[in-house]
Amino acid sequence: MSGLVTLLRYSNFPMASLYDLFVIQCLSIRVFLQLYQNILALVFAVKEINENPNLLPNVTLGINIYNNYIRPSSTYHAAMELLSRKKRFLPNYKCDNQNNIVAVLGGPKSNFCLYMADILNIYKIPQLLYGSAPVMNNKNEAVFLYKMFPSWTNQYMAMMRLLLYFRWIWIGVLYVDNEHGQRFVHKVLPDFSKHGICFDFITHFPSITFSNSFSEMVVQNNDLSKLVMGSTTKAVVVYGEIQTMIILRLFLRLAEFKEIPMRTKAKVWILTAQMDFMSTKNQRTWDLAFIHGALSFAVPSMEVSGFDQFLRARDPASEKGDGFIGDFWKHAFGCTLPSTTEARTHEDICTGKEKLESLPGSVFEMSMTAHSYSIYIAAYVLAHALHAVHSSKLKHRVQADGERKMLWNQQPWQLHEYLKSVSFNNSAGDPIAFDDNVELTAGFDIINWVTFPNESFLRAKVGRVDPKAPEDKMFTIHEDRIIWPHVFNQVQPLSLCNGRCLSGYSKERKEGKQFCCYDCLSCPEGKISYMEDANYCFQCPEDRYPNTNHNLCLEKRISFLSYEEPLGISLASSALCFSFMTALVLGIFIKNRDTPIVKANNRNLSYILLISLLLCFLCVLLFIGRPKKLSCLLQQPVFGIIFSVAVSCVLAKTVIVVLAFIATKPGSGMRNWVGKQLGSSIVLSCSFIQTTICTVWLITSPPFPDFDMHSVSEEVILKCNEGSVMMFYCVLIYMGTLAIVSFTVAFLGRKLPDSFNEAKFITFSMLVFCSVWLTFFLTYLSTKGKYMLAVEVFSILASSAGLLGCIFFPKLYIIVVRPELNIKGQITRRLDERL
C-alpha cells in the first residue's frame, strides 16, 4: 500500500455488497504497512454511517480504493477509471447508476492529490484531502479541494512558538524538495529569522519515488548524515510528508556506520503534522530510539469508540473483498494466506490465528493515528453533506419515489455548497466545520514520542495549538510531561550557537557569523543586565546602583557628613577643641591687655583676629549634620565673611608693622598714616568686599539642600548645592587674594626690627594658610561625596589653627611661661639691638 485514491459512492444496494475493493495490481509493489490502518479507518467510518438510522436513512455508502504505487501514471489511471463504467476503462462513458460518484478522498502525499486534481477538477468533483494539500496556482480550481488538515499557517506559528518557548534559536532544517518544502524554506523560515531564530543548516533530502532505490538514496545522502549529525544544534526541524520518516531513519542508520560520536547524535526532532511513522520491511528490525523524545504536530484526534474492537475482529478468511489484506498479512506476519495465488511450498502459510494486536507498534498501531482520524472525519463530512442534500430534496419532492431518483441523479458539483457549510459534532465529540479557505477549522496537538524496548511507541499529547482561543491561550505546552531523548538525562536541551550570556553580560555579534552567534561582554560600570542573553545593558535608576555582578540594582544609601560617624565626630571634636583654645587665648590676652607685649602687637586687631578665628572654628559645625535650608544658606557665606575678617586682620597687622618701621625714620611722612584708624579701615574695607560678594550670591543664586546621585556610584550624597559655583569660587579666590597679599607684605617685612618679630610669625602663618588652601583646591577637585565637605572642613580647621598657632602661641608663651620678658624695658632693649 503506497498511496490511496478512494472513490466514495452511494446506492440503494444492500450494504454487504459494497465492501468490494477494486485494486490495481502491479508487478512491483512497495508495501508500507502503516497505511493499512488508513483503509480500515475508512471502512470503519462507512460501516458506522451505514448503520446509523439517523444519518442518510435508506441510503448506503460504498467505497472503491485504488493504489497509485507512488507513480503519477497510476494516479492518473485511477482518476480516469473513476469516470468509466464499472470494470471497464472507458473514460467519460458511464451507463450504470449503481456506481454514482459522490466525492474522492485522496492522499496522503500532495503530489498524488495534484495529479488527481488535474483530471477531477474538470468535472468539479469534490476532493477531500487527508494529507498534504497540493500547491494550486489556479485559485478557481482550489475551491474543489477540501483539506482535512487545519491551516498550515497555524502549524508554522505553533512551530515558531515552540522553538522560542524552549529557546531553541540555533536549529537545523531538513525538508522534502518539493513545492511545499520550497515554500516552507522561502516564505516561512525568513519569518523565523525575524523572531530571532537562525539556522546552522538548511538542506533537503530526496523523497521516495517508484523509480529510485535505496542504493540511490544512500549515494544522494552520502554527506547528509555527517552534516546533520555533526551539527552543534540540538533541535532539527523536519518538514516532510507521510513517508519522510523512511528517509530520516535511513540517514540516521548511515550515521551509525560512519561512527559519528554519540555526543553529536543528541537531537530533538521536530516533525510536521504531515509526517507519520512509516517504515519498510528492511527497517522493521531497526532501533526506534531515534524518535524517542521527538516532538511533532498532529491533527487533533480523540479515541474513536469501537475502532479497537473493529481492528481486533480483522480476519483474512472473512474479508473477501479486501484486496490489500493478503499483502499486509504477508509482510506483517511473514506468512502467506492459503487462499492467495502467491502461496508456494517454500513459504510459510498463515495459520489464521494471527492477530493485529500482536504486532509491535512499529509495524501496526491499534490506536487511530492522525491520518486515519482525518480519513474517518472525511467520511462523516461527506455523509453529513449528503444528508443535507437528502433533506433539501425531501422538502421539494413532487412524487413518492422522486426522492430516490433525484438523489441518484445528484451531480458531484452540486455537493460543493453543502460541503462548505458542513457543521457537526462527530461521534468523538469534536466540532467539524470548514473555514473560508475550505480548511478544517481546528488547531494542532503537540505530540511527544516515547519509545519502548519492545519496538512499540507512545504518542503522548503534551500541548495544543488552538487558533480560536484567546491570544494568551492559543499556544499551550506542558513541559513537565515531556520525555526528552536519553542522552539529555531528562534535562531540557539547549540549542544555541554558543553558551548563554549570563546576567551581568550582554551579547555582541560575531563578525562573519549568523546573528545567533555572539560573544558575551561584561556590562560596563554603572550598567546591568538581569536577564540571560541580554541584547544590551541598561542604566540603573538614579537612586540605585549595580551590584558587583552587574545583574541587580541595589538601593543607594543616603550619605552626608554626620555627627554619628567617626569622621564627623572627629571634625566636630577638633572644631570645639580649637574653639576652646582660641577662647582661652582670647581670655589670656584680655586679662593681660595692659602688658607691653599685648599693646605692642596692636591689641584691638588681636582681639578681632581671635574672635574671627573662634567663629571660624565654630562655623565648621554648620558643615556637619544633615543639610537643611538654613544651614546651607549660612555655610559658605558665613565661612567666607569670617575668614575674610581674619585674613584682613592679618593683613592689617602686617601693613601696620611695615608702616610703623618706615614712620620711625627721620623725616618720614608716613607717621600720619600709622594709627588705630588704619587697621580698622583695612579690616572693614576688605571684609565689606567679601560681604558684598556673599550678599549678591545669596540674592541671585543661594545655596540649597540637594541630592547628588552620580558622584559616588553606591551612595546618594545629601549635600548643599552651592547654587552658583562661580560665586563660590569668587569667595575662595578673593580670600586667597587677601592671603597672598598678606603673605607678600609679611615676607617683605620679615627682617624688620619688629618687637618679638611679629612679621616673621605672620609670614610663616600665611605660608601655612596658603599651603593648606592650595592643597584644598587640588584635593577638593579629586574628591567625591561627603569627603569633599570633609576636605573643606579640614582646610578651615588647619588654616585657622595655623593662624592661631603661628601668630599667638609665641606671645602666649612669653605671657604665661616667660613673664619676665613681658616688660617695657626688655621690649625696648631688644628693639634697640635690632636697630
Coordinates of N, CA, C and O in Angstrom, one line a residue, residues 64-201:
N64 N -14.6 2.4 -3.2 CA -13.6 1.8 -4.0 C -12.2 2.4 -3.7 O -12.1 3.6 -3.6
I65 N -11.2 1.6 -3.5 CA -9.9 2.1 -3.1 C -8.9 1.7 -4.2 O -8.9 0.5 -4.6
Y66 N -8.1 2.6 -4.6 CA -7.1 2.4 -5.6 C -5.7 2.7 -5.1 O -5.5 3.6 -4.3
N67 N -4.7 1.9 -5.5 CA -3.3 2.1 -5.1 C -2.6 2.7 -6.2 O -2.7 2.3 -7.4
N68 N -1.9 3.8 -6.0 CA -1.1 4.5 -7.0 C 0.3 4.1 -7.1 O 1.0 4.6 -8.0
Y69 N 0.8 3.3 -6.2 CA 2.2 2.8 -6.2 C 3.2 3.8 -6.4 O 4.3 3.6 -6.9
I70 N 3.0 5.0 -5.8 CA 3.9 6.1 -5.9 C 4.3 6.5 -7.3 O 5.4 6.9 -7.6
R71 N 3.3 6.3 -8.2 CA 3.6 6.6 -9.6 C 2.5 7.6 -10.1 O 1.3 7.4 -9.9
P72 N 2.9 8.7 -10.8 CA 1.9 9.6 -11.4 C 1.0 8.9 -12.4 O -0.2 9.1 -12.4
S73 N 1.5 7.9 -13.2 CA 0.7 7.2 -14.2 C -0.4 6.5 -13.5 O -1.5 6.4 -14.0
S74 N -0.1 5.8 -12.4 CA -1.1 5.0 -11.7 C -2.2 6.0 -11.1 O -3.4 5.6 -11.1
T75 N -1.8 7.1 -10.6 CA -2.7 8.1 -10.1 C -3.6 8.6 -11.2 O -4.9 8.7 -11.0
Y76 N -3.1 9.0 -12.3 CA -3.9 9.4 -13.4 C -4.8 8.3 -13.9 O -6.0 8.6 -14.2
H77 N -4.3 7.1 -13.9 CA -5.1 6.0 -14.4 C -6.3 5.8 -13.5 O -7.5 5.6 -13.9
A78 N -6.1 5.8 -12.1 CA -7.2 5.7 -11.2 C -8.2 6.8 -11.3 O -9.4 6.5 -11.2
A79 N -7.7 8.0 -11.5 CA -8.6 9.1 -11.6 C -9.6 9.0 -12.8 O -10.8 9.2 -12.8
M80 N -9.0 8.5 -13.9 CA -9.8 8.3 -15.1 C -10.7 7.1 -15.0 O -11.8 7.1 -15.6
E81 N -10.3 6.1 -14.3 CA -11.2 4.9 -14.1 C -12.4 5.3 -13.3 O -13.4 4.7 -13.4
L82 N -12.3 6.3 -12.4 CA -13.4 6.7 -11.7 C -14.6 7.2 -12.6 O -15.7 7.2 -12.2
L83 N -14.1 7.7 -13.7 CA -15.1 8.3 -14.7 C -15.6 7.3 -15.7 O -16.2 7.6 -16.7
S84 N -15.2 6.0 -15.5 CA -15.5 5.0 -16.5 C -16.6 4.1 -15.9 O -16.9 4.1 -14.8
R85 N -17.1 3.2 -16.8 CA -18.1 2.2 -16.4 C -17.4 1.2 -15.5 O -16.2 0.9 -15.7
K86 N -18.1 0.6 -14.6 CA -17.5 -0.3 -13.7 C -16.8 -1.5 -14.4 O -17.4 -2.1 -15.3
K87 N -15.6 -1.7 -14.0 CA -14.7 -2.8 -14.5 C -14.4 -2.7 -16.0 O -14.0 -3.6 -16.7
R88 N -14.7 -1.5 -16.6 CA -14.3 -1.3 -18.0 C -13.7 0.1 -18.1 O -14.3 1.1 -17.6
F89 N -12.5 0.2 -18.7 CA -11.8 1.5 -18.8 C -12.3 2.3 -20.0 O -11.7 2.2 -21.1
L90 N -13.4 3.0 -19.8 CA -13.9 3.8 -20.9 C -14.2 5.2 -20.3 O -15.3 5.5 -19.8
P91 N -13.2 6.1 -20.2 CA -13.4 7.4 -19.6 C -14.5 8.2 -20.2 O -14.7 8.1 -21.4
N92 N -15.2 8.8 -19.3 CA -16.3 9.7 -19.7 C -17.5 9.0 -20.3 O -18.4 9.5 -21.0
Y93 N -17.6 7.6 -20.1 CA -18.7 6.8 -20.5 C -19.2 6.0 -19.4 O -18.5 5.1 -18.9
K94 N -20.4 6.3 -18.9 CA -21.0 5.6 -17.7 C -22.5 5.4 -18.0 O -23.2 6.3 -18.3
C95 N -22.9 4.1 -17.9 CA -24.3 3.8 -18.2 C -24.9 3.1 -17.0 O -26.0 2.6 -17.1
D96 N -24.2 3.0 -15.9 CA -24.8 2.3 -14.7 C -24.9 3.3 -13.5 O -23.9 4.0 -13.2
N97 N -26.1 3.4 -13.0 CA -26.3 4.3 -11.8 C -25.9 3.7 -10.5 O -26.1 4.3 -9.5
Q98 N -25.4 2.5 -10.6 CA -25.1 1.8 -9.3 C -23.8 2.2 -8.7 O -23.4 1.9 -7.6
N99 N -23.0 3.0 -9.5 CA -21.7 3.5 -9.0 C -21.7 5.0 -9.2 O -20.9 5.5 -10.0
N100 N -22.5 5.7 -8.6 CA -22.6 7.1 -8.7 C -21.6 7.8 -7.9 O -21.5 7.7 -6.7
I101 N -20.6 8.5 -8.5 CA -19.5 9.2 -7.8 C -20.1 10.3 -7.0 O -20.8 11.2 -7.5
V102 N -19.7 10.3 -5.7 CA -20.0 11.4 -4.9 C -18.8 12.3 -4.6 O -18.9 13.5 -4.8
A103 N -17.7 11.8 -4.3 CA -16.5 12.5 -4.0 C -15.3 11.6 -4.0 O -15.5 10.4 -4.0
V104 N -14.2 12.2 -4.0 CA -12.9 11.4 -3.9 C -12.1 11.8 -2.7 O -11.9 13.0 -2.5
L105 N -11.6 10.8 -2.0 CA -10.8 11.0 -0.9 C -9.3 10.7 -1.3 O -9.1 9.5 -1.6
G106 N -8.4 11.7 -1.3 CA -7.1 11.5 -1.8 C -6.0 11.7 -0.7 O -6.2 12.5 0.2
G107 N -4.9 11.1 -1.0 CA -3.7 11.3 -0.1 C -2.8 10.1 -0.1 O -3.0 9.1 -0.9
P108 N -1.8 10.0 0.7 CA -1.5 11.1 1.7 C -0.5 12.1 1.2 O -0.3 13.1 1.9
K109 N 0.1 12.0 0.0 CA 1.1 12.9 -0.4 C 0.5 13.9 -1.3 O -0.5 13.7 -2.0
S110 N 1.1 15.1 -1.3 CA 0.5 16.3 -2.1 C 0.5 16.0 -3.5 O -0.4 16.4 -4.3
N111 N 1.6 15.4 -4.1 CA 1.7 15.2 -5.5 C 0.6 14.2 -6.0 O 0.1 14.4 -7.1
F112 N 0.2 13.3 -5.2 CA -0.9 12.4 -5.6 C -2.1 13.2 -5.8 O -2.9 13.0 -6.8
C113 N -2.4 14.1 -4.8 CA -3.6 14.9 -4.9 C -3.5 15.9 -6.1 O -4.6 16.1 -6.8
L114 N -2.3 16.3 -6.5 CA -2.2 17.2 -7.6 C -2.5 16.5 -8.9 O -3.2 17.0 -9.8
Y115 N -1.9 15.3 -9.1 CA -2.2 14.5 -10.3 C -3.7 14.2 -10.4 O -4.3 14.3 -11.4
M116 N -4.3 13.9 -9.2 CA -5.7 13.5 -9.2 C -6.6 14.7 -9.6 O -7.6 14.6 -10.3
A117 N -6.2 15.9 -9.1 CA -6.9 17.1 -9.3 C -6.9 17.5 -10.8 O -7.9 18.1 -11.3
D118 N -5.8 17.2 -11.5 CA -5.8 17.6 -12.9 C -6.9 17.0 -13.7 O -7.4 17.6 -14.7
I119 N -7.4 15.8 -13.3 CA -8.5 15.1 -14.0 C -9.8 15.5 -13.4 O -10.8 15.9 -14.1
L120 N -9.9 15.4 -12.1 CA -11.2 15.5 -11.4 C -11.7 17.0 -11.4 O -12.9 17.2 -11.3
N121 N -10.8 18.0 -11.4 CA -11.3 19.4 -11.4 C -12.1 19.7 -12.7 O -12.9 20.6 -12.7
I122 N -11.8 19.0 -13.8 CA -12.6 19.2 -15.0 C -14.1 18.9 -14.8 O -14.9 19.6 -15.3
Y123 N -14.3 17.9 -13.9 CA -15.7 17.5 -13.6 C -16.2 18.1 -12.3 O -17.3 17.8 -11.9
K124 N -15.4 19.0 -11.7 CA -15.8 19.7 -10.5 C -16.2 18.7 -9.4 O -17.1 18.9 -8.6
I125 N -15.5 17.5 -9.4 CA -15.8 16.5 -8.4 C -15.1 16.9 -7.0 O -13.9 17.3 -7.0
P126 N -15.8 16.9 -5.9 CA -15.2 17.3 -4.6 C -14.1 16.3 -4.3 O -14.2 15.1 -4.5
Q127 N -13.0 16.9 -3.8 CA -11.9 16.0 -3.4 C -11.5 16.4 -2.0 O -11.1 17.5 -1.7
L128 N -11.6 15.4 -1.1 CA -11.3 15.6 0.3 C -9.9 15.0 0.5 O -9.6 13.9 0.3
L129 N -9.0 15.9 1.0 CA -7.6 15.6 1.1 C -7.2 15.3 2.6 O -7.4 16.2 3.4
Y130 N -6.8 14.1 2.9 CA -6.4 13.8 4.3 C -4.9 14.0 4.5 O -4.5 13.7 5.6
G131 N -4.2 14.4 3.5 CA -2.7 14.6 3.7 C -2.4 16.0 3.3 O -3.2 16.9 3.4
S132 N -1.2 16.1 2.7 CA -0.7 17.4 2.3 C -1.5 17.9 1.1 O -1.6 17.2 0.1
A133 N -2.0 19.1 1.2 CA -2.8 19.7 0.0 C -1.8 20.2 -1.0 O -0.7 20.8 -0.6
P134 N -2.0 20.0 -2.3 CA -1.1 20.5 -3.3 C -1.1 22.0 -3.4 O -2.1 22.6 -3.0
V135 N 0.0 22.5 -3.9 CA 0.0 24.0 -4.1 C -0.7 24.3 -5.5 O -0.2 23.9 -6.5
M136 N -1.8 24.9 -5.4 CA -2.6 25.2 -6.6 C -2.4 26.6 -7.0 O -2.7 27.6 -6.3
N137 N -1.9 26.8 -8.2 CA -1.7 28.1 -8.8 C -3.0 28.8 -9.2 O -3.2 30.0 -9.2
N138 N -4.0 27.9 -9.6 CA -5.3 28.4 -10.0 C -6.2 28.4 -8.8 O -6.6 27.3 -8.4
K139 N -6.6 29.5 -8.4 CA -7.5 29.6 -7.2 C -8.9 29.1 -7.5 O -9.6 28.6 -6.6
N140 N -9.3 29.1 -8.7 CA -10.6 28.6 -9.1 C -10.7 27.1 -9.0 O -11.7 26.5 -8.7
E141 N -9.5 26.5 -9.3 CA -9.5 25.0 -9.1 C -9.4 24.6 -7.7 O -9.8 23.5 -7.3
A142 N -8.8 25.5 -6.9 CA -8.5 25.1 -5.5 C -9.8 25.0 -4.7 O -9.9 24.3 -3.6
V143 N -10.9 25.6 -5.2 CA -12.2 25.5 -4.4 C -12.8 24.1 -4.4 O -13.7 23.8 -3.7
F144 N -12.3 23.2 -5.3 CA -12.8 21.9 -5.3 C -12.1 20.9 -4.3 O -12.4 19.8 -4.2
L145 N -11.0 21.5 -3.6 CA -10.3 20.7 -2.7 C -10.7 21.0 -1.3 O -10.7 22.2 -0.9
Y146 N -11.0 20.0 -0.5 CA -11.4 20.2 0.9 C -10.3 19.6 1.8 O -10.1 18.4 1.7
K147 N -9.7 20.4 2.5 CA -8.5 20.0 3.2 C -8.9 19.5 4.6 O -9.4 20.3 5.4
M148 N -8.6 18.3 4.9 CA -9.0 17.7 6.2 C -7.9 18.0 7.2 O -8.0 17.6 8.4
F149 N -6.8 18.7 6.8 CA -5.8 19.2 7.7 C -6.1 20.6 8.0 O -6.5 21.4 7.1
P150 N -5.9 21.1 9.2 CA -6.1 22.5 9.5 C -5.1 23.4 8.8 O -4.2 22.9 8.1
S151 N -5.3 24.7 8.9 CA -4.4 25.6 8.2 C -2.9 25.4 8.5 O -2.6 25.3 9.7
W152 N -2.1 25.4 7.5 CA -0.6 25.2 7.8 C -0.1 26.5 8.4 O 0.9 26.4 9.1
T153 N -0.7 27.6 8.2 CA -0.3 28.8 8.9 C -0.2 28.6 10.4 O 0.7 29.1 11.1
N154 N -1.3 28.0 10.9 CA -1.3 27.7 12.4 C -0.2 26.8 12.8 O 0.4 27.0 13.9
Q155 N 0.2 25.9 11.9 CA 1.3 25.0 12.3 C 2.6 25.7 12.3 O 3.4 25.5 13.2
Y156 N 2.8 26.6 11.3 CA 4.1 27.3 11.3 C 4.2 28.2 12.5 O 5.2 28.4 13.1
M157 N 3.1 28.9 12.9 CA 3.0 29.7 14.1 C 3.4 28.9 15.3 O 4.2 29.3 16.2
A158 N 2.7 27.7 15.4 CA 3.0 26.9 16.6 C 4.4 26.4 16.6 O 5.0 26.3 17.7
M159 N 5.0 26.1 15.5 CA 6.4 25.6 15.4 C 7.3 26.7 15.9 O 8.2 26.5 16.7
M160 N 7.1 27.9 15.5 CA 7.9 29.0 15.9 C 7.8 29.3 17.4 O 8.8 29.5 18.1
R161 N 6.5 29.2 17.9 CA 6.3 29.4 19.3 C 7.0 28.3 20.1 O 7.5 28.6 21.2
L162 N 7.0 27.1 19.6 CA 7.6 26.0 20.3 C 9.1 26.2 20.4 O 9.7 26.1 21.5
L163 N 9.7 26.7 19.3 CA 11.2 26.9 19.3 C 11.5 28.1 20.3 O 12.5 28.0 21.0
L164 N 10.7 29.1 20.2 CA 11.0 30.3 21.1 C 10.7 29.9 22.6 O 11.4 30.4 23.5
Y165 N 9.7 29.1 22.8 CA 9.4 28.7 24.2 C 10.6 28.0 24.9 O 10.9 28.3 26.0
F166 N 11.2 27.1 24.1 CA 12.3 26.3 24.7 C 13.7 27.0 24.4 O 14.7 26.5 24.7
R167 N 13.6 28.2 23.8 CA 14.8 29.0 23.4 C 15.7 28.2 22.5 O 16.9 28.3 22.6
W168 N 15.1 27.5 21.6 CA 15.9 26.8 20.5 C 16.0 27.8 19.4 O 15.2 27.8 18.4
I169 N 17.1 28.6 19.4 CA 17.2 29.6 18.4 C 18.4 29.3 17.4 O 18.7 30.1 16.5
W170 N 19.0 28.1 17.6 CA 20.0 27.7 16.7 C 19.6 26.3 16.3 O 19.8 25.3 17.0
I171 N 19.0 26.2 15.1 CA 18.4 25.0 14.7 C 18.9 24.6 13.3 O 19.5 25.3 12.6
G172 N 18.6 23.3 13.0 CA 18.8 22.8 11.6 C 17.4 22.5 11.0 O 16.4 22.3 11.7
V173 N 17.4 22.5 9.7 CA 16.2 22.3 8.9 C 16.4 21.3 7.8 O 17.3 21.4 7.0
L174 N 15.6 20.2 7.8 CA 15.6 19.2 6.8 C 14.2 19.3 6.1 O 13.2 19.4 6.8
Y175 N 14.2 19.3 4.8 CA 12.9 19.5 4.1 C 12.9 18.6 2.9 O 13.9 18.3 2.3
V176 N 11.7 18.2 2.5 CA 11.5 17.5 1.3 C 11.5 18.5 0.1 O 10.9 19.5 0.1
D177 N 12.3 18.1 -0.9 CA 12.5 19.0 -2.0 C 11.3 18.9 -3.0 O 11.4 18.4 -4.1
N178 N 10.2 19.6 -2.6 CA 9.0 19.7 -3.5 C 8.5 21.1 -3.3 O 9.1 21.9 -2.6
E179 N 7.3 21.4 -3.9 CA 6.8 22.7 -3.8 C 6.5 23.1 -2.4 O 6.7 24.3 -2.0
H180 N 6.0 22.2 -1.6 CA 5.7 22.5 -0.2 C 7.0 22.8 0.6 O 7.1 23.8 1.4
G181 N 8.0 22.0 0.4 CA 9.3 22.3 1.0 C 9.9 23.6 0.6 O 10.4 24.3 1.5
Q182 N 9.9 23.9 -0.7 CA 10.4 25.2 -1.2 C 9.7 26.4 -0.6 O 10.3 27.4 -0.2
R183 N 8.3 26.2 -0.5 CA 7.6 27.3 0.1 C 7.9 27.5 1.6 O 8.0 28.6 2.1
F184 N 8.1 26.4 2.3 CA 8.4 26.5 3.7 C 9.8 27.2 3.9 O 9.9 28.1 4.7
V185 N 10.7 26.9 3.0 CA 12.1 27.5 3.2 C 12.1 29.0 2.8 O 12.7 29.8 3.5
H186 N 11.4 29.3 1.7 CA 11.5 30.7 1.2 C 10.5 31.6 1.8 O 10.7 32.9 1.8
K187 N 9.4 31.1 2.4 CA 8.4 32.0 2.9 C 8.2 31.9 4.4 O 7.8 32.9 5.0
V188 N 8.5 30.8 5.0 CA 8.2 30.6 6.4 C 9.5 30.9 7.2 O 9.5 31.6 8.2
L189 N 10.6 30.3 6.8 CA 11.8 30.4 7.6 C 12.3 31.9 7.7 O 12.9 32.2 8.8
P190 N 12.1 32.7 6.7 CA 12.5 34.1 6.9 C 11.7 34.8 8.1 O 12.3 35.6 8.8
D191 N 10.5 34.4 8.3 CA 9.7 34.9 9.4 C 10.3 34.4 10.7 O 10.3 35.1 11.8
F192 N 10.8 33.1 10.7 CA 11.5 32.6 11.9 C 12.7 33.5 12.3 O 13.0 33.8 13.4
S193 N 13.5 33.9 11.2 CA 14.6 34.7 11.4 C 14.3 36.1 12.0 O 15.0 36.6 12.9
K194 N 13.1 36.6 11.6 CA 12.7 37.9 12.2 C 12.4 37.8 13.7 O 12.5 38.8 14.4
H195 N 12.1 36.6 14.2 CA 11.9 36.4 15.6 C 13.1 35.9 16.4 O 12.9 35.3 17.5
G196 N 14.3 36.0 15.8 CA 15.5 35.6 16.5 C 16.0 34.2 16.3 O 16.8 33.8 17.1
I197 N 15.4 33.5 15.4 CA 15.8 32.1 15.2 C 16.7 32.0 13.9 O 16.4 32.6 12.9
C198 N 17.9 31.4 14.1 CA 18.8 31.3 12.9 C 19.2 29.8 12.7 O 18.9 29.0 13.6
F199 N 19.8 29.5 11.6 CA 19.9 28.1 11.2 C 21.4 27.7 11.0 O 22.2 28.4 10.3
D200 N 21.7 26.6 11.5 CA 23.0 26.0 11.3 C 23.1 25.4 9.9 O 24.1 25.5 9.3
F201 N 22.0 24.8 9.5 CA 22.0 24.3 8.1 C 20.5 24.2 7.7 O 19.6 24.1 8.5

